Amino acid sequence: MSPLIHWDPMGKLRVTMATLTGNQMIYFWFLGFLSSPGCAAPVSETFTVSVKSHVSVQRGHTAILPCWLTFSESAEDMEVLWYQGSDQSGTTVLLYQARAFDYSSQKASFAGRASFGLKEETSGGLKAGDVSLKLENVTVEDAGKYICVVSSSRDSDSASISLSVTETGHQPLLSAVMRDDKVNMSCQSDGWHPEPELRWSDSKTALIPANVSFSRNSAGFYSVHSWVLVSSPSEVSCSVGLFSEEPKETRMRLKNSLEEESGSSSDAWVAFGILLAAVLVAFGVLYFLFIRKKANKSKPGNNTTDGAEFTIIPEENESLLSKATWRSAALLEASKHYVNVQLVDTGNQLIKMRDSILRENADAKFPDGDRVTCLTAVRGSPGFSSGRHYWEVCLANAKFDLLKKSWWIGVTDKHEIPHDETLSPSSKNGFWFLSSCPNQEDTLHFSTEPETFIYVQSKPKRVGVYLDFDNRELSFYNVEEKCLIGSLATKFTGELFPLFNPGKRDPGTMKILQRSVQDQSINT
């Protein structure tokens, strides 16, 4: 009896006993070796598995985890196992054996997303020993350590590779609360993966925050929050980003409104100063508007946006003061210049207009799709080339308990609104307006370049527009809350006209409020 080594139909090495003479045994052993699968694609007795140590990919994209055999040996007849975890009891991602994929042990979350990929475009694939893992539509849960195991009948080797999944979060939100002679600046941003880095700075130097904290939601995304004490007036910047990406930055310019707004009525500002002092003494805190700006790549210290400067001014808090006490002096001053604005009917079939009420024509076919463009914009009259002018627009319908979700309100220097869906209206080309953000109900948008976004605690039901032409300022007020939403300081040229847009996919109406001559003379 002699041992006979041969390959079975499954390609496994077998040993059987046979009564053969020496020469016969050698002959059969040699025939068995020639008939082995290794004859078609020879491999060495041992091999080494090589990988790239780390791969980073953005969530939703495709990741290639390179893994290959040395000397370009074929892996077509080998067993290849990819699993996630630190040991072989981890989660099966992909199993290849007997020249086919075996999905019986694959985790459901990898179904339809895992396959073999190429470590480089010129790779020969399995024939060249390339067993790289291709993972499509990567999720945050995919991040971690992966093991690539390659086995043959003679040898086995493995190597590990780490995958990091990134997600760029939202633009930082800045808020400011005055405390004595300091301002407590707060910065928050969410939707990041992994934990982002947060940095504070003013126009000159980096600021050391008092605190930086992180939290993680059920979806695996991180939020970061920090605050710092600064002196006012100043300009403060908060940037948040990942180590491999350009950070997102939001800036806030804290200004002494009493000094900067010197062009307004001195009596009104004296009253405002008294009001502000009373609030500070009685309650010790004023709330500023939250502001969110898209990444601004201009130089630090430059807060201008193509001629339009956005200024943060304190907002009175309704819950602290009675209605008679906290009425904004600035709003009172603005209301002295009330003007009845009329809509200019140009026969636009995309909107419906009746008297001072404006809404979209839901039955119309919009060539610009769901985008809100100049195609639904309306000019008002009269036009203004000097002086101060104030008007109000109602966005709420008390009868049907509706509040408009899509709208523009502001001014334009266009005598005729361009009927051009490709035009991107902004302060750069003669459009200065405040608008809603339909997909972000707690945010309002200014048509500056770059765009400016403001976080608001409550959506305005009635918007007051105050145009101070001579002092180059356009202000927007939340009339119900008696507070300033924000101001645009810019250089106006020529004649300006009121601008309105009822938006899209919104059954609500916008109404330009009219006052009698007697009402206009009364400060309410």
mmCIF file with all atom_site columns, C-alpha atoms in Angstrom, residues 402-522:
data_model
loop_
_atom_site.group_PDB
_atom_site.id
_atom_site.type_symbol
_atom_site.label_atom_id
_atom_site.label_alt_id
_atom_site.label_comp_id
_atom_site.label_asym_id
_atom_site.label_entity_id
_atom_site.label_seq_id
_atom_site.pdbx_PDB_ins_code
_atom_site.Cartn_x
_atom_site.Cartn_y
_atom_site.Cartn_z
_atom_site.occupancy
_atom_site.B_iso_or_equiv
_atom_site.pdbx_formal_charge
_atom_site.auth_seq_id
_atom_site.auth_comp_id
_atom_site.auth_asym_id
_atom_site.auth_atom_id
_atom_site.pdbx_PDB_model_num
ATOM 1   C CA . LEU A 1 402 ? -52.152 79.274  6.053   1.00 0.00 ? 402 LEU A CA 1
ATOM 2   C CA . LEU A 1 403 ? -48.683 80.766  6.152   1.00 0.00 ? 403 LEU A CA 1
ATOM 3   C CA . LYS A 1 404 ? -46.808 81.195  2.884   1.00 0.00 ? 404 LYS A CA 1
ATOM 4   C CA . LYS A 1 405 ? -43.756 79.007  2.548   1.00 0.00 ? 405 LYS A CA 1
ATOM 5   C CA . SER A 1 406 ? -42.393 80.388  -0.720  1.00 0.00 ? 406 SER A CA 1
ATOM 6   C CA . TRP A 1 407 ? -41.882 84.109  -1.387  1.00 0.00 ? 407 TRP A CA 1
ATOM 7   C CA . TRP A 1 408 ? -39.572 87.025  -2.271  1.00 0.00 ? 408 TRP A CA 1
ATOM 8   C CA . ILE A 1 409 ? -39.950 90.533  -0.858  1.00 0.00 ? 409 ILE A CA 1
ATOM 9   C CA . GLY A 1 410 ? -37.613 93.427  -1.632  1.00 0.00 ? 410 GLY A CA 1
ATOM 10  C CA . VAL A 1 411 ? -36.690 95.972  -4.317  1.00 0.00 ? 411 VAL A CA 1
ATOM 11  C CA . THR A 1 412 ? -35.230 96.007  -7.821  1.00 0.00 ? 412 THR A CA 1
ATOM 12  C CA . ASP A 1 413 ? -33.842 98.619  -10.183 1.00 0.00 ? 413 ASP A CA 1
ATOM 13  C CA . LYS A 1 414 ? -35.556 96.939  -13.170 1.00 0.00 ? 414 LYS A CA 1
ATOM 14  C CA . HIS A 1 415 ? -38.361 98.907  -14.814 1.00 0.00 ? 415 HIS A CA 1
ATOM 15  C CA . GLU A 1 416 ? -39.441 95.582  -16.300 1.00 0.00 ? 416 GLU A CA 1
ATOM 16  C CA . ILE A 1 417 ? -38.729 92.220  -14.642 1.00 0.00 ? 417 ILE A CA 1
ATOM 17  C CA . PRO A 1 418 ? -36.646 90.124  -17.078 1.00 0.00 ? 418 PRO A CA 1
ATOM 18  C CA . HIS A 1 419 ? -38.688 87.158  -18.286 1.00 0.00 ? 419 HIS A CA 1
ATOM 19  C CA . ASP A 1 420 ? -35.596 84.970  -18.078 1.00 0.00 ? 420 ASP A CA 1
ATOM 20  C CA . GLU A 1 421 ? -35.582 81.714  -16.120 1.00 0.00 ? 421 GLU A CA 1
ATOM 21  C CA . THR A 1 422 ? -31.775 81.447  -16.351 1.00 0.00 ? 422 THR A CA 1
ATOM 22  C CA . LEU A 1 423 ? -31.180 84.767  -14.578 1.00 0.00 ? 423 LEU A CA 1
ATOM 23  C CA . SER A 1 424 ? -29.875 84.409  -11.030 1.00 0.00 ? 424 SER A CA 1
ATOM 24  C CA . PRO A 1 425 ? -31.217 87.557  -9.315  1.00 0.00 ? 425 PRO A CA 1
ATOM 25  C CA . SER A 1 426 ? -28.894 89.033  -6.686  1.00 0.00 ? 426 SER A CA 1
ATOM 26  C CA . SER A 1 427 ? -27.540 92.287  -5.320  1.00 0.00 ? 427 SER A CA 1
ATOM 27  C CA . LYS A 1 428 ? -24.929 92.076  -8.079  1.00 0.00 ? 428 LYS A CA 1
ATOM 28  C CA . ASN A 1 429 ? -27.468 92.527  -10.876 1.00 0.00 ? 429 ASN A CA 1
ATOM 29  C CA . GLY A 1 430 ? -30.052 94.835  -9.329  1.00 0.00 ? 430 GLY A CA 1
ATOM 30  C CA . PHE A 1 431 ? -32.155 92.641  -7.022  1.00 0.00 ? 431 PHE A CA 1
ATOM 31  C CA . TRP A 1 432 ? -32.162 93.157  -3.257  1.00 0.00 ? 432 TRP A CA 1
ATOM 32  C CA . PHE A 1 433 ? -34.661 90.937  -1.482  1.00 0.00 ? 433 PHE A CA 1
ATOM 33  C CA . LEU A 1 434 ? -35.437 88.684  1.454   1.00 0.00 ? 434 LEU A CA 1
ATOM 34  C CA . SER A 1 435 ? -36.886 85.263  0.648   1.00 0.00 ? 435 SER A CA 1
ATOM 35  C CA . SER A 1 436 ? -38.040 82.051  2.240   1.00 0.00 ? 436 SER A CA 1
ATOM 36  C CA . CYS A 1 437 ? -36.204 78.740  2.131   1.00 0.00 ? 437 CYS A CA 1
ATOM 37  C CA . PRO A 1 438 ? -38.988 76.194  1.449   1.00 0.00 ? 438 PRO A CA 1
ATOM 38  C CA . ASN A 1 439 ? -36.816 73.216  2.446   1.00 0.00 ? 439 ASN A CA 1
ATOM 39  C CA . GLN A 1 440 ? -35.560 74.915  5.616   1.00 0.00 ? 440 GLN A CA 1
ATOM 40  C CA . GLU A 1 441 ? -38.484 76.396  7.473   1.00 0.00 ? 441 GLU A CA 1
ATOM 41  C CA . ASP A 1 442 ? -36.343 78.021  10.173  1.00 0.00 ? 442 ASP A CA 1
ATOM 42  C CA . THR A 1 443 ? -34.182 79.901  7.669   1.00 0.00 ? 443 THR A CA 1
ATOM 43  C CA . LEU A 1 444 ? -34.505 83.063  5.590   1.00 0.00 ? 444 LEU A CA 1
ATOM 44  C CA . HIS A 1 445 ? -32.309 84.060  2.660   1.00 0.00 ? 445 HIS A CA 1
ATOM 45  C CA . PHE A 1 446 ? -30.832 87.348  1.445   1.00 0.00 ? 446 PHE A CA 1
ATOM 46  C CA . SER A 1 447 ? -30.015 87.811  -2.246  1.00 0.00 ? 447 SER A CA 1
ATOM 47  C CA . THR A 1 448 ? -26.419 88.842  -1.580  1.00 0.00 ? 448 THR A CA 1
ATOM 48  C CA . GLU A 1 449 ? -23.359 87.352  -3.279  1.00 0.00 ? 449 GLU A CA 1
ATOM 49  C CA . PRO A 1 450 ? -22.233 85.142  -1.691  1.00 0.00 ? 450 PRO A CA 1
ATOM 50  C CA . GLU A 1 451 ? -25.659 84.240  -0.373  1.00 0.00 ? 451 GLU A CA 1
ATOM 51  C CA . THR A 1 452 ? -26.581 85.047  3.222   1.00 0.00 ? 452 THR A CA 1
ATOM 52  C CA . PHE A 1 453 ? -28.807 82.822  5.324   1.00 0.00 ? 453 PHE A CA 1
ATOM 53  C CA . ILE A 1 454 ? -30.414 83.745  8.646   1.00 0.00 ? 454 ILE A CA 1
ATOM 54  C CA . TYR A 1 455 ? -31.772 81.381  11.251  1.00 0.00 ? 455 TYR A CA 1
ATOM 55  C CA . VAL A 1 456 ? -35.074 82.626  12.691  1.00 0.00 ? 456 VAL A CA 1
ATOM 56  C CA . GLN A 1 457 ? -36.977 81.352  15.697  1.00 0.00 ? 457 GLN A CA 1
ATOM 57  C CA . SER A 1 458 ? -40.348 82.030  14.085  1.00 0.00 ? 458 SER A CA 1
ATOM 58  C CA . LYS A 1 459 ? -41.332 82.629  10.470  1.00 0.00 ? 459 LYS A CA 1
ATOM 59  C CA . PRO A 1 460 ? -42.695 86.122  9.857   1.00 0.00 ? 460 PRO A CA 1
ATOM 60  C CA . LYS A 1 461 ? -46.410 86.472  9.240   1.00 0.00 ? 461 LYS A CA 1
ATOM 61  C CA . ARG A 1 462 ? -46.058 90.109  8.247   1.00 0.00 ? 462 ARG A CA 1
ATOM 62  C CA . VAL A 1 463 ? -42.916 91.621  6.764   1.00 0.00 ? 463 VAL A CA 1
ATOM 63  C CA . GLY A 1 464 ? -42.158 95.328  6.886   1.00 0.00 ? 464 GLY A CA 1
ATOM 64  C CA . VAL A 1 465 ? -39.830 96.764  4.226   1.00 0.00 ? 465 VAL A CA 1
ATOM 65  C CA . TYR A 1 466 ? -38.013 100.023 4.991   1.00 0.00 ? 466 TYR A CA 1
ATOM 66  C CA . LEU A 1 467 ? -36.053 101.656 2.183   1.00 0.00 ? 467 LEU A CA 1
ATOM 67  C CA . ASP A 1 468 ? -33.774 104.490 3.292   1.00 0.00 ? 468 ASP A CA 1
ATOM 68  C CA . PHE A 1 469 ? -32.538 105.486 -0.131  1.00 0.00 ? 469 PHE A CA 1
ATOM 69  C CA . ASP A 1 470 ? -30.375 108.426 0.902   1.00 0.00 ? 470 ASP A CA 1
ATOM 70  C CA . ASN A 1 471 ? -28.581 106.446 3.615   1.00 0.00 ? 471 ASN A CA 1
ATOM 71  C CA . ARG A 1 472 ? -28.234 103.422 1.305   1.00 0.00 ? 472 ARG A CA 1
ATOM 72  C CA . GLU A 1 473 ? -30.005 100.923 3.511   1.00 0.00 ? 473 GLU A CA 1
ATOM 73  C CA . LEU A 1 474 ? -32.775 98.383  3.041   1.00 0.00 ? 474 LEU A CA 1
ATOM 74  C CA . SER A 1 475 ? -34.235 96.864  6.236   1.00 0.00 ? 475 SER A CA 1
ATOM 75  C CA . PHE A 1 476 ? -36.727 94.055  6.816   1.00 0.00 ? 476 PHE A CA 1
ATOM 76  C CA . TYR A 1 477 ? -38.859 93.743  9.951   1.00 0.00 ? 477 TYR A CA 1
ATOM 77  C CA . ASN A 1 478 ? -40.922 90.988  11.516  1.00 0.00 ? 478 ASN A CA 1
ATOM 78  C CA . VAL A 1 479 ? -43.921 93.222  12.242  1.00 0.00 ? 479 VAL A CA 1
ATOM 79  C CA . GLU A 1 480 ? -45.722 90.723  14.473  1.00 0.00 ? 480 GLU A CA 1
ATOM 80  C CA . GLU A 1 481 ? -42.644 90.260  16.658  1.00 0.00 ? 481 GLU A CA 1
ATOM 81  C CA . LYS A 1 482 ? -41.722 93.955  16.434  1.00 0.00 ? 482 LYS A CA 1
ATOM 82  C CA . CYS A 1 483 ? -38.103 93.161  15.585  1.00 0.00 ? 483 CYS A CA 1
ATOM 83  C CA . LEU A 1 484 ? -35.571 93.662  12.841  1.00 0.00 ? 484 LEU A CA 1
ATOM 84  C CA . ILE A 1 485 ? -34.820 90.649  10.652  1.00 0.00 ? 485 ILE A CA 1
ATOM 85  C CA . GLY A 1 486 ? -31.806 92.215  8.975   1.00 0.00 ? 486 GLY A CA 1
ATOM 86  C CA . SER A 1 487 ? -30.486 95.156  6.985   1.00 0.00 ? 487 SER A CA 1
ATOM 87  C CA . LEU A 1 488 ? -28.651 95.447  3.680   1.00 0.00 ? 488 LEU A CA 1
ATOM 88  C CA . ALA A 1 489 ? -26.315 98.441  3.324   1.00 0.00 ? 489 ALA A CA 1
ATOM 89  C CA . THR A 1 490 ? -25.561 99.048  -0.350  1.00 0.00 ? 490 THR A CA 1
ATOM 90  C CA . LYS A 1 491 ? -25.160 101.716 -3.007  1.00 0.00 ? 491 LYS A CA 1
ATOM 91  C CA . PHE A 1 492 ? -28.397 102.286 -4.863  1.00 0.00 ? 492 PHE A CA 1
ATOM 92  C CA . THR A 1 493 ? -28.313 103.966 -8.265  1.00 0.00 ? 493 THR A CA 1
ATOM 93  C CA . GLY A 1 494 ? -31.238 105.094 -10.345 1.00 0.00 ? 494 GLY A CA 1
ATOM 94  C CA . GLU A 1 495 ? -34.849 104.345 -9.476  1.00 0.00 ? 495 GLU A CA 1
ATOM 95  C CA . LEU A 1 496 ? -35.892 101.453 -7.235  1.00 0.00 ? 496 LEU A CA 1
ATOM 96  C CA . PHE A 1 497 ? -39.197 99.580  -7.326  1.00 0.00 ? 497 PHE A CA 1
ATOM 97  C CA . PRO A 1 498 ? -40.862 97.245  -4.816  1.00 0.00 ? 498 PRO A CA 1
ATOM 98  C CA . LEU A 1 499 ? -40.379 93.577  -5.732  1.00 0.00 ? 499 LEU A CA 1
ATOM 99  C CA . PHE A 1 500 ? -42.638 90.608  -4.974  1.00 0.00 ? 500 PHE A CA 1
ATOM 100 C CA . ASN A 1 501 ? -42.698 86.931  -5.891  1.00 0.00 ? 501 ASN A CA 1
ATOM 101 C CA . PRO A 1 502 ? -45.419 84.470  -4.719  1.00 0.00 ? 502 PRO A CA 1
ATOM 102 C CA . GLY A 1 503 ? -43.082 81.497  -5.224  1.00 0.00 ? 503 GLY A CA 1
ATOM 103 C CA . LYS A 1 504 ? -44.020 77.974  -6.293  1.00 0.00 ? 504 LYS A CA 1
ATOM 104 C CA . ARG A 1 505 ? -46.069 75.042  -5.036  1.00 0.00 ? 505 ARG A CA 1
ATOM 105 C CA . ASP A 1 506 ? -47.598 77.205  -2.319  1.00 0.00 ? 506 ASP A CA 1
ATOM 106 C CA . PRO A 1 507 ? -51.367 77.761  -2.078  1.00 0.00 ? 507 PRO A CA 1
ATOM 107 C CA . GLY A 1 508 ? -50.880 80.700  0.288   1.00 0.00 ? 508 GLY A CA 1
ATOM 108 C CA . THR A 1 509 ? -51.237 84.302  -0.825  1.00 0.00 ? 509 THR A CA 1
ATOM 109 C CA . MET A 1 510 ? -49.208 87.419  -0.229  1.00 0.00 ? 510 MET A CA 1
ATOM 110 C CA . LYS A 1 511 ? -51.076 90.663  0.339   1.00 0.00 ? 511 LYS A CA 1
ATOM 111 C CA . ILE A 1 512 ? -49.587 94.131  0.078   1.00 0.00 ? 512 ILE A CA 1
ATOM 112 C CA . LEU A 1 513 ? -51.223 95.993  2.935   1.00 0.00 ? 513 LEU A CA 1
ATOM 113 C CA . GLN A 1 514 ? -52.836 99.365  2.265   1.00 0.00 ? 514 GLN A CA 1
ATOM 114 C CA . ARG A 1 515 ? -53.354 102.145 4.803   1.00 0.00 ? 515 ARG A CA 1
ATOM 115 C CA . SER A 1 516 ? -55.607 105.144 4.696   1.00 0.00 ? 516 SER A CA 1
ATOM 116 C CA . VAL A 1 517 ? -54.028 108.594 4.878   1.00 0.00 ? 517 VAL A CA 1
ATOM 117 C CA . GLN A 1 518 ? -55.231 108.899 8.466   1.00 0.00 ? 518 GLN A CA 1
ATOM 118 C CA . ASP A 1 519 ? -53.717 105.516 9.421   1.00 0.00 ? 519 ASP A CA 1
ATOM 119 C CA . GLN A 1 520 ? -50.387 106.476 7.896   1.00 0.00 ? 520 GLN A CA 1
ATOM 120 C CA . SER A 1 521 ? -50.124 109.432 10.218  1.00 0.00 ? 521 SER A CA 1
ATOM 121 C CA . ILE A 1 522 ? -50.613 107.296 13.339  1.00 0.00 ? 522 ILE A CA 1
#
